[in-house]
XYZ file of N, CA and C in Angstrom:
615
model
N 0.894 -0.934 -0.060
C -0.307 -0.068 -0.094
C 0.965 1.651 -0.120
N 0.872 2.153 -0.551
C 1.455 3.155 -0.614
C 1.708 4.156 0.193
N 2.610 4.535 0.765
C 2.055 5.466 1.613
C 1.485 7.018 1.808
N 0.586 7.096 2.709
C -0.016 8.878 3.362
C 1.244 9.991 3.186
N 0.893 10.851 2.621
C 1.339 11.997 3.092
C 0.087 12.687 2.294
N 0.101 14.186 4.050
C -0.121 15.274 4.308
C -0.719 16.021 2.448
N -1.340 17.165 2.429
C -0.770 17.771 1.812
C -1.756 18.985 2.017
N -2.575 18.989 3.445
C -2.836 20.371 4.422
C -2.762 20.415 6.021
N -3.280 21.284 6.658
C -3.889 21.140 8.001
C -1.929 20.742 8.657
N -2.290 20.209 9.992
C -0.960 19.642 11.109
C -0.123 18.584 10.725
N 0.970 18.845 11.309
C 1.710 17.555 11.603
C 0.786 16.597 11.979
N 1.126 14.672 10.733
C -0.018 14.069 11.439
C 1.201 12.962 12.242
N 0.570 12.372 13.015
C 1.140 11.697 13.918
C 0.796 10.240 13.594
N -0.268 10.248 12.851
C 0.390 8.579 12.224
C 0.728 7.891 10.955
N 1.320 9.257 10.594
C 1.875 9.043 9.424
C 3.223 10.249 9.552
N 3.988 10.363 10.413
C 5.188 11.654 10.753
C 6.820 11.604 10.195
N 6.983 10.135 9.131
C 7.823 10.873 8.307
C 7.278 11.430 7.436
N 6.505 10.880 6.585
C 6.094 11.655 5.118
C 5.835 13.005 5.686
N 4.844 13.262 6.602
C 4.364 14.521 7.357
C 4.606 15.124 7.844
N 6.413 15.142 8.495
C 7.650 16.237 8.857
C 8.004 16.113 7.147
N 7.971 15.585 6.447
C 8.860 15.993 4.759
C 7.979 17.067 4.651
N 6.875 16.476 4.450
C 5.694 17.351 3.636
C 5.401 18.665 4.615
N 5.571 19.129 5.655
C 5.277 20.502 6.649
C 6.162 20.982 6.333
N 7.403 20.097 6.433
C 8.682 21.355 6.442
C 9.243 21.630 4.994
N 8.500 21.140 3.412
C 8.666 21.982 2.388
C 7.211 22.684 2.411
N 6.226 22.794 3.007
C 4.661 23.568 2.436
C 5.765 24.981 3.660
N 5.985 24.721 5.021
C 6.611 26.255 5.982
C 7.014 26.936 5.336
N 8.162 26.244 4.686
C 9.662 27.185 3.669
C 9.403 27.424 2.811
N 8.667 26.324 2.010
C 8.908 26.781 0.474
C 7.597 27.689 0.293
N 6.049 27.782 1.009
C 4.625 28.381 0.592
C 4.053 28.764 2.236
N 4.493 29.648 2.986
C 4.167 29.043 4.206
C 3.083 29.941 4.252
N 2.858 31.022 2.835
C 1.207 32.124 3.250
C 0.192 30.549 3.047
N 0.488 29.919 2.436
C -0.353 28.903 1.494
C -0.257 27.494 3.049
N 0.966 27.800 3.538
C 1.356 26.345 4.822
C -0.415 26.991 5.961
N 0.065 27.848 5.746
C -0.266 28.539 7.674
C -2.038 28.929 7.659
N -1.755 29.221 5.967
C -3.870 29.204 5.951
C -5.104 28.173 5.915
N -4.155 26.985 5.575
C -4.846 26.123 5.450
C -4.308 25.438 6.916
N -4.051 25.458 8.017
C -4.257 25.388 9.894
C -5.341 25.685 10.259
N -5.707 24.490 11.728
C -6.676 25.027 11.624
C -6.088 25.665 12.990
N -7.529 26.653 13.181
C -6.891 28.099 14.205
C -6.941 27.405 16.104
N -7.763 26.120 16.403
C -7.491 25.547 17.458
C -7.477 23.532 16.920
N -7.339 23.040 18.799
C -6.815 21.486 18.089
C -6.164 21.005 19.134
N -5.998 19.753 18.666
C -4.859 19.429 19.776
C -3.298 20.735 19.151
N -2.919 20.403 20.872
C -1.587 21.125 20.449
C -0.078 20.569 20.024
N -0.827 18.786 20.284
C 0.892 17.693 20.482
C 1.107 17.298 19.052
N 0.419 17.723 17.610
C 0.915 17.437 17.257
C 1.921 18.763 16.454
N 2.055 19.814 16.891
C 2.153 21.025 16.759
C 3.873 20.933 16.945
N 4.236 20.404 18.542
C 4.691 20.560 19.409
C 5.555 19.548 19.041
N 5.074 18.538 18.457
C 5.918 17.521 17.801
C 6.849 17.405 17.194
N 6.346 18.411 16.247
C 6.919 19.019 15.318
C 8.255 19.240 15.754
N 8.070 21.090 15.738
C 8.802 21.234 16.837
C 9.375 21.419 17.704
N 9.293 19.669 17.850
C 9.770 18.946 19.132
C 11.356 18.644 18.200
N 11.264 18.001 17.412
C 11.715 16.981 16.955
C 12.268 17.997 15.640
N 12.151 18.897 15.158
C 13.117 20.386 14.619
C 14.064 20.579 15.332
N 13.866 20.775 17.351
C 14.805 20.938 18.185
C 15.734 19.941 17.986
N 15.312 18.821 18.457
C 16.153 17.327 18.972
C 16.860 17.450 17.952
N 15.807 17.352 16.795
C 17.766 17.153 15.336
C 18.718 17.633 15.254
N 18.872 19.801 15.579
C 19.395 20.389 15.439
C 20.489 19.977 16.463
N 19.666 19.372 17.237
C 20.526 18.895 19.264
C 21.393 18.182 19.182
N 21.248 17.608 18.460
C 21.599 16.042 18.230
C 22.964 16.470 17.230
N 22.678 17.572 15.717
C 23.931 17.679 14.592
C 24.955 18.434 15.913
N 24.104 19.580 16.844
C 25.088 20.140 17.015
C 26.696 19.165 17.837
N 25.844 17.921 19.098
C 26.294 17.317 19.785
C 27.130 16.358 19.096
N 26.890 16.084 17.619
C 27.932 14.780 17.544
C 29.368 15.837 16.856
N 28.610 17.331 16.464
C 29.767 17.678 15.530
C 30.692 18.109 16.649
N 31.123 18.726 17.727
C 31.370 18.528 19.174
C 32.573 18.023 19.345
N 32.090 16.408 18.798
C 33.345 14.875 18.953
C 34.497 14.993 18.245
N 34.338 16.132 17.196
C 34.977 16.409 15.665
C 34.950 17.536 15.728
N 35.314 17.385 16.871
C 35.929 18.923 17.660
C 35.883 19.740 16.759
N 34.742 20.816 16.388
C 33.123 21.790 15.707
C 33.280 22.200 16.540
N 33.344 23.889 16.924
C 32.633 24.292 18.502
C 31.595 24.572 18.171
N 31.457 24.449 19.996
C 30.044 25.275 19.635
C 28.306 24.181 20.018
N 29.286 23.062 20.037
C 28.789 22.160 20.116
C 27.638 21.638 21.650
N 26.861 21.003 21.545
C 26.054 20.223 22.733
C 26.491 20.415 24.751
N 26.878 19.993 24.287
C 28.262 18.918 25.357
C 28.867 20.947 26.014
N 29.804 21.672 25.164
C 29.982 23.874 25.561
C 29.443 23.237 26.435
N 27.883 23.458 26.026
C 26.676 24.196 26.713
C 26.485 24.181 28.109
N 26.893 22.503 28.433
C 26.999 22.136 29.914
C 28.059 21.822 30.612
N 29.150 22.533 30.066
C 30.263 22.760 30.409
C 31.371 21.621 30.335
N 31.059 20.852 29.475
C 31.939 19.235 29.723
C 32.513 19.956 28.486
N 34.085 18.680 29.323
C 35.071 18.191 28.427
C 35.547 17.218 28.732
N 36.391 17.110 27.493
C 36.974 15.448 27.698
C 36.072 14.013 27.794
N 35.754 13.208 28.802
C 35.903 12.054 28.561
C 34.112 12.292 29.519
N 33.874 13.651 29.707
C 32.532 13.515 30.435
C 31.597 14.558 29.209
N 32.350 14.624 27.218
C 31.603 14.920 26.351
C 30.409 14.236 26.466
N 30.750 12.960 26.448
C 29.648 11.470 25.793
C 28.145 12.521 26.728
N 28.619 11.889 28.507
C 27.387 12.183 28.929
C 26.763 12.619 29.381
N 27.583 14.499 28.659
C 26.977 15.760 28.626
C 26.019 15.687 27.899
N 25.971 14.468 26.733
C 25.902 15.046 25.541
C 24.502 13.756 25.756
N 24.994 12.668 26.003
C 22.772 11.468 26.812
C 22.112 12.921 27.524
N 23.134 13.403 28.131
C 21.699 14.441 28.979
C 21.016 15.708 28.338
N 22.056 16.155 27.695
C 21.730 16.871 26.919
C 20.529 16.615 25.440
N 20.471 15.536 25.379
C 19.142 15.172 24.559
C 18.130 14.888 25.557
N 18.079 14.215 26.578
C 16.733 14.312 26.927
C 16.704 15.941 27.374
N 17.278 16.351 28.050
C 17.194 18.019 28.716
C 16.523 18.473 26.900
N 16.630 18.828 25.999
C 16.108 19.270 24.705
C 14.486 19.562 25.212
N 14.484 17.917 24.992
C 13.295 18.239 24.664
C 12.002 18.673 26.235
N 12.632 18.853 27.459
C 12.384 19.517 28.420
C 12.697 21.036 28.178
N 13.250 21.712 27.874
C 13.270 22.490 27.981
C 12.626 23.272 26.077
N 12.520 22.611 24.685
C 11.556 23.115 23.897
C 10.904 23.725 24.436
N 9.927 22.225 25.029
C 8.368 21.902 25.389
C 7.641 23.450 25.743
N 8.962 24.015 27.724
C 9.234 25.324 27.630
C 9.132 25.811 27.380
N 10.289 26.178 26.583
C 10.863 27.463 25.345
C 9.400 27.861 24.522
N 8.933 26.189 23.884
C 7.506 26.811 23.082
C 6.138 26.831 23.992
N 6.242 26.640 24.489
C 4.399 27.413 25.372
C 4.729 29.356 25.753
N 5.930 29.271 26.021
C 6.236 30.227 27.105
C 6.543 30.868 26.132
N 6.960 30.569 24.700
C 6.706 32.205 23.420
C 5.697 32.496 22.982
N 4.815 31.348 23.148
C 3.684 30.898 22.367
C 2.782 31.999 22.970
N 2.693 31.988 23.946
C 2.134 32.585 26.130
C 2.400 34.255 25.734
N 4.024 34.383 24.902
C 4.396 36.415 25.348
C 3.685 36.628 23.532
N 3.837 35.029 22.595
C 3.580 36.868 21.198
C 2.181 36.342 21.224
N 1.138 35.336 21.768
C 0.236 35.668 22.111
C -0.868 36.927 22.997
N -0.261 37.336 23.989
C -0.452 38.530 24.425
C -0.312 39.921 23.750
N 0.809 39.887 23.394
C 1.279 40.833 21.842
C 0.168 40.727 20.440
N -0.078 39.540 20.071
C -1.569 39.544 19.292
C -2.147 39.954 19.708
N -2.589 39.669 21.184
C -3.882 40.856 21.617
C -3.947 41.998 21.954
N -3.004 42.734 22.151
C -2.456 44.094 22.146
C -2.400 45.070 20.589
N -1.628 44.217 20.241
C -1.704 44.731 18.563
C -2.925 44.501 17.764
N -3.205 43.287 17.299
C -4.534 42.831 16.616
C -5.817 43.251 17.183
N -6.093 43.258 18.544
C -6.831 43.405 18.770
C -8.229 41.633 19.337
N -8.800 41.967 19.415
C -10.174 41.239 19.072
C -10.660 41.051 18.220
N -10.149 40.879 17.181
C -9.851 39.606 15.892
C -8.741 38.594 16.137
N -8.657 38.002 16.803
C -7.766 37.722 16.623
C -8.377 35.980 16.394
N -7.267 35.239 16.145
C -7.759 33.253 16.113
C -7.891 32.798 17.399
N -7.257 33.374 18.579
C -7.141 32.950 19.842
C -5.522 31.814 19.422
N -5.283 31.649 20.879
C -4.900 30.830 20.835
C -3.409 29.740 20.380
N -4.524 29.360 20.034
C -4.111 28.203 19.654
C -3.203 27.964 18.213
N -4.235 29.246 17.461
C -3.358 29.715 16.288
C -2.239 30.257 16.549
N -1.449 30.785 17.485
C -0.192 32.187 18.031
C 0.540 30.408 18.387
N 0.131 29.679 18.827
C 0.463 27.909 19.395
C 1.021 27.069 18.181
N 0.971 27.343 16.864
C 0.992 26.422 16.081
C 2.066 27.865 15.013
N 1.629 29.083 15.193
C 2.801 29.647 14.357
C 4.263 29.793 15.002
N 4.283 29.127 15.572
C 5.082 29.054 17.165
C 6.119 28.169 17.293
N 4.819 26.665 16.677
C 5.413 25.871 16.616
C 6.454 25.480 15.043
N 5.113 25.484 14.032
C 6.168 25.586 12.856
C 7.415 26.163 12.584
N 7.147 27.880 13.184
C 8.734 28.595 12.612
C 9.893 27.827 13.330
N 9.444 26.674 13.775
C 10.204 25.827 15.218
C 11.050 25.244 13.710
N 11.108 25.434 12.926
C 10.844 24.764 11.554
C 13.362 24.937 10.795
N 13.552 26.315 11.335
C 14.352 26.805 11.467
C 15.673 26.470 12.385
N 14.893 25.497 12.773
C 16.333 25.217 13.863
C 16.599 23.833 12.980
N 15.896 23.165 12.186
C 16.694 21.874 11.189
C 18.369 22.702 11.227
N 18.781 24.150 10.588
C 19.910 24.594 10.349
C 20.593 25.379 10.502
N 19.926 25.740 12.078
C 20.488 26.650 12.961
C 21.399 26.688 12.992
N 22.119 25.555 13.211
C 23.580 24.606 13.821
C 24.655 25.076 13.075
N 23.910 25.440 11.592
C 25.334 25.894 10.168
C 25.759 27.442 10.373
N 27.467 27.670 10.861
C 27.918 29.026 10.960
C 26.671 29.695 9.631
N 26.898 30.912 10.086
C 26.359 32.367 9.202
C 24.662 31.681 8.891
N 24.625 30.724 8.162
C 23.726 30.525 7.856
C 22.394 29.694 8.056
N 22.717 29.112 9.560
C 21.937 29.082 11.269
C 21.440 30.538 11.365
N 22.118 31.850 11.182
C 21.763 32.853 11.823
C 21.313 33.742 10.148
N 21.162 33.207 9.529
C 19.773 33.557 7.656
C 19.028 32.936 8.225
N 18.931 31.841 9.133
C 17.363 31.248 9.012
C 16.573 31.604 10.316
N 17.949 32.168 11.833
C 17.043 32.992 12.541
C 15.901 33.695 11.781
N 16.490 34.381 10.733
C 15.980 35.724 9.798
C 14.798 35.243 9.415
N 14.888 34.771 8.558
C 13.532 33.445 8.302
C 12.293 33.816 9.138
N 13.387 33.170 10.217
C 11.581 32.344 10.885
C 10.854 33.527 11.592
N 11.675 34.848 11.494
C 11.179 36.080 11.982
C 9.534 36.603 10.980
N 10.802 36.578 10.076
C 9.324 36.090 8.194
C 8.571 34.955 8.332
N 8.537 33.489 8.739
C 8.012 32.855 8.989
C 6.388 33.390 9.938
N 7.184 33.934 11.527
C 6.416 34.060 12.270
C 5.080 34.950 11.530
N 5.837 35.856 11.757
C 4.958 37.419 10.715
C 4.011 37.053 9.156
N 4.593 36.618 8.293
C 3.140 35.330 7.345
C 2.539 34.668 8.297
N 2.953 33.279 9.886
C 1.294 33.024 10.242
C 0.395 34.260 11.236
N 1.616 34.957 11.530
C 0.641 36.366 12.187
C -0.337 36.755 11.610
N -0.191 36.953 10.365
C -1.138 37.711 9.291
C -2.182 36.875 8.339
N -1.627 35.867 8.556
C -2.710 34.563 7.377
C -3.852 33.832 9.031
N -3.353 33.701 9.844
C -3.854 33.367 10.596
C -4.953 34.083 12.073
N -4.224 35.568 11.549
C -5.466 36.129 12.997
C -5.898 37.516 11.680
N -5.686 36.942 10.832
C -6.114 37.320 9.500
C -6.311 39.345 9.561
N -5.140 39.317 9.676
C -4.066 40.927 9.840
C -3.510 41.244 8.608
N -3.594 42.519 9.161
C -2.048 43.483 8.040
C -0.482 43.393 8.322
N -0.118 42.655 7.222
C 1.280 43.077 7.633
C 2.712 43.177 8.641
N 1.355 45.196 8.483
C 2.019 46.139 9.750
C 2.431 44.961 10.905
N 0.811 44.891 11.221
C 0.818 44.219 12.579
C 1.063 43.525 13.652
N 1.441 42.265 12.074
C 1.944 41.122 11.859
C 3.520 41.272 12.345
N 4.105 42.550 11.812
C 5.491 42.146 11.812
C 6.130 43.097 13.440
N 4.612 43.939 13.913
C 5.089 44.863 14.810
C 5.098 43.467 15.611
N 4.026 42.760 16.272
C 3.693 41.153 16.408
C 5.174 41.002 16.907
N 6.004 40.779 16.388
C 7.264 39.990 15.765
C 8.390 40.562 16.053
N 8.096 41.745 16.040
C 9.738 42.865 16.516
C 9.712 44.179 17.688
N 8.213 44.023 17.972
C 8.090 44.064 19.390
C 8.918 44.199 21.150
N 9.099 42.835 20.892
C 10.131 42.576 22.060
C 11.068 42.971 21.724
N 11.704 42.887 20.883
C 13.060 43.877 20.192
C 13.362 45.467 20.403
N 12.035 45.356 20.337
C 11.690 47.420 20.604
C 12.159 47.644 21.871
N 11.230 46.554 22.408
C 11.542 46.800 24.039
C 11.549 46.857 25.057
N 13.542 45.857 24.265
C 14.595 45.596 25.151
C 15.297 46.717 24.468
N 15.446 47.347 23.422
C 16.476 48.595 22.753
C 15.688 49.253 23.736
N 14.503 49.797 23.575
C 14.001 51.171 24.545
C 14.947 50.790 26.137
N 14.571 49.457 26.160
C 14.933 49.294 27.964
C 16.196 50.086 28.149
N 16.905 49.023 27.033
C 18.588 49.252 26.957
C 18.666 50.983 27.319
N 18.141 51.689 26.044
C 18.380 52.676 25.514
C 17.755 53.791 27.449
N 16.841 53.221 28.102
C 17.068 53.916 28.936
C 17.746 53.671 30.422
N 17.930 52.968 30.543
C 19.855 52.310 31.524
C 20.585 53.197 30.992
N 20.829 53.188 29.558
C 21.702 53.933 29.509
C 22.022 55.264 30.171
N 20.929 56.324 29.819
C 20.099 57.557 29.280
C 20.575 57.463 31.494
N 19.735 56.954 31.566
C 19.190 56.709 33.586
C 21.353 56.839 34.766
N 22.186 55.902 33.385
C 23.648 55.566 33.697
C 24.300 56.777 33.745
N 23.815 57.470 32.633
C 24.482 58.909 31.964
C 24.326 60.380 33.547
N 22.664 59.944 33.336
C 22.460 61.271 34.607
C 23.094 61.036 35.206
N 22.954 59.816 36.419
C 23.631 60.288 37.010
C 25.568 59.603 37.364
N 26.037 59.447 35.529
C 27.202 59.590 35.898
C 27.835 61.739 36.519
N 26.691 61.990 35.361
C 27.187 63.140 35.201
C 26.371 63.888 36.265
N 26.079 63.950 37.245
C 25.192 64.634 37.975
C 26.359 64.585 39.435
N 27.373 63.506 39.653
C 28.316 62.326 40.433
C 29.520 63.361 39.951
N 29.702 63.871 38.505
C 30.651 64.994 38.539
C 31.319 66.272 39.483
């Protein structure tokens, strides 16, 4: 019997390999069509598992690169070296899914609060935002590659912008504001702290 592949909707846990390849292809190459095809509500399990697979693959590759003396591997994150590397690598593979799950939910929560602020009452609910965050994690698959990983981090912002626009039925400008607002707030906080420090310094001089 031929393998069944998906042509729209969430990651299909009943056909994990074919569905994973299909979702990766669609979210990277046709993000607007992909996010439009997603349900706005429903189980979080499929999107979460997809995100964790992407994160775990990146962690495995990064960890393996550590063993061939490529810097930036997973063992370095745990301060391990030498004969501690393998145990740290295994420990990291266990910790990464837990940390990834917490990270996805927290990111989705913060993002949805911003959606409520910027998009308003016309939003499609937390389920839509959770899917945007989960499927944007596809860029983790190449996040371990120097420079290219940085480019894909920017592409992740693009995916999130498209996802918010399509799933919450808003404008590109509002969607982009939701994505960039955390960075803007951090920048403003830094400027305030620098300005306050400067005032204190000159008054004390």
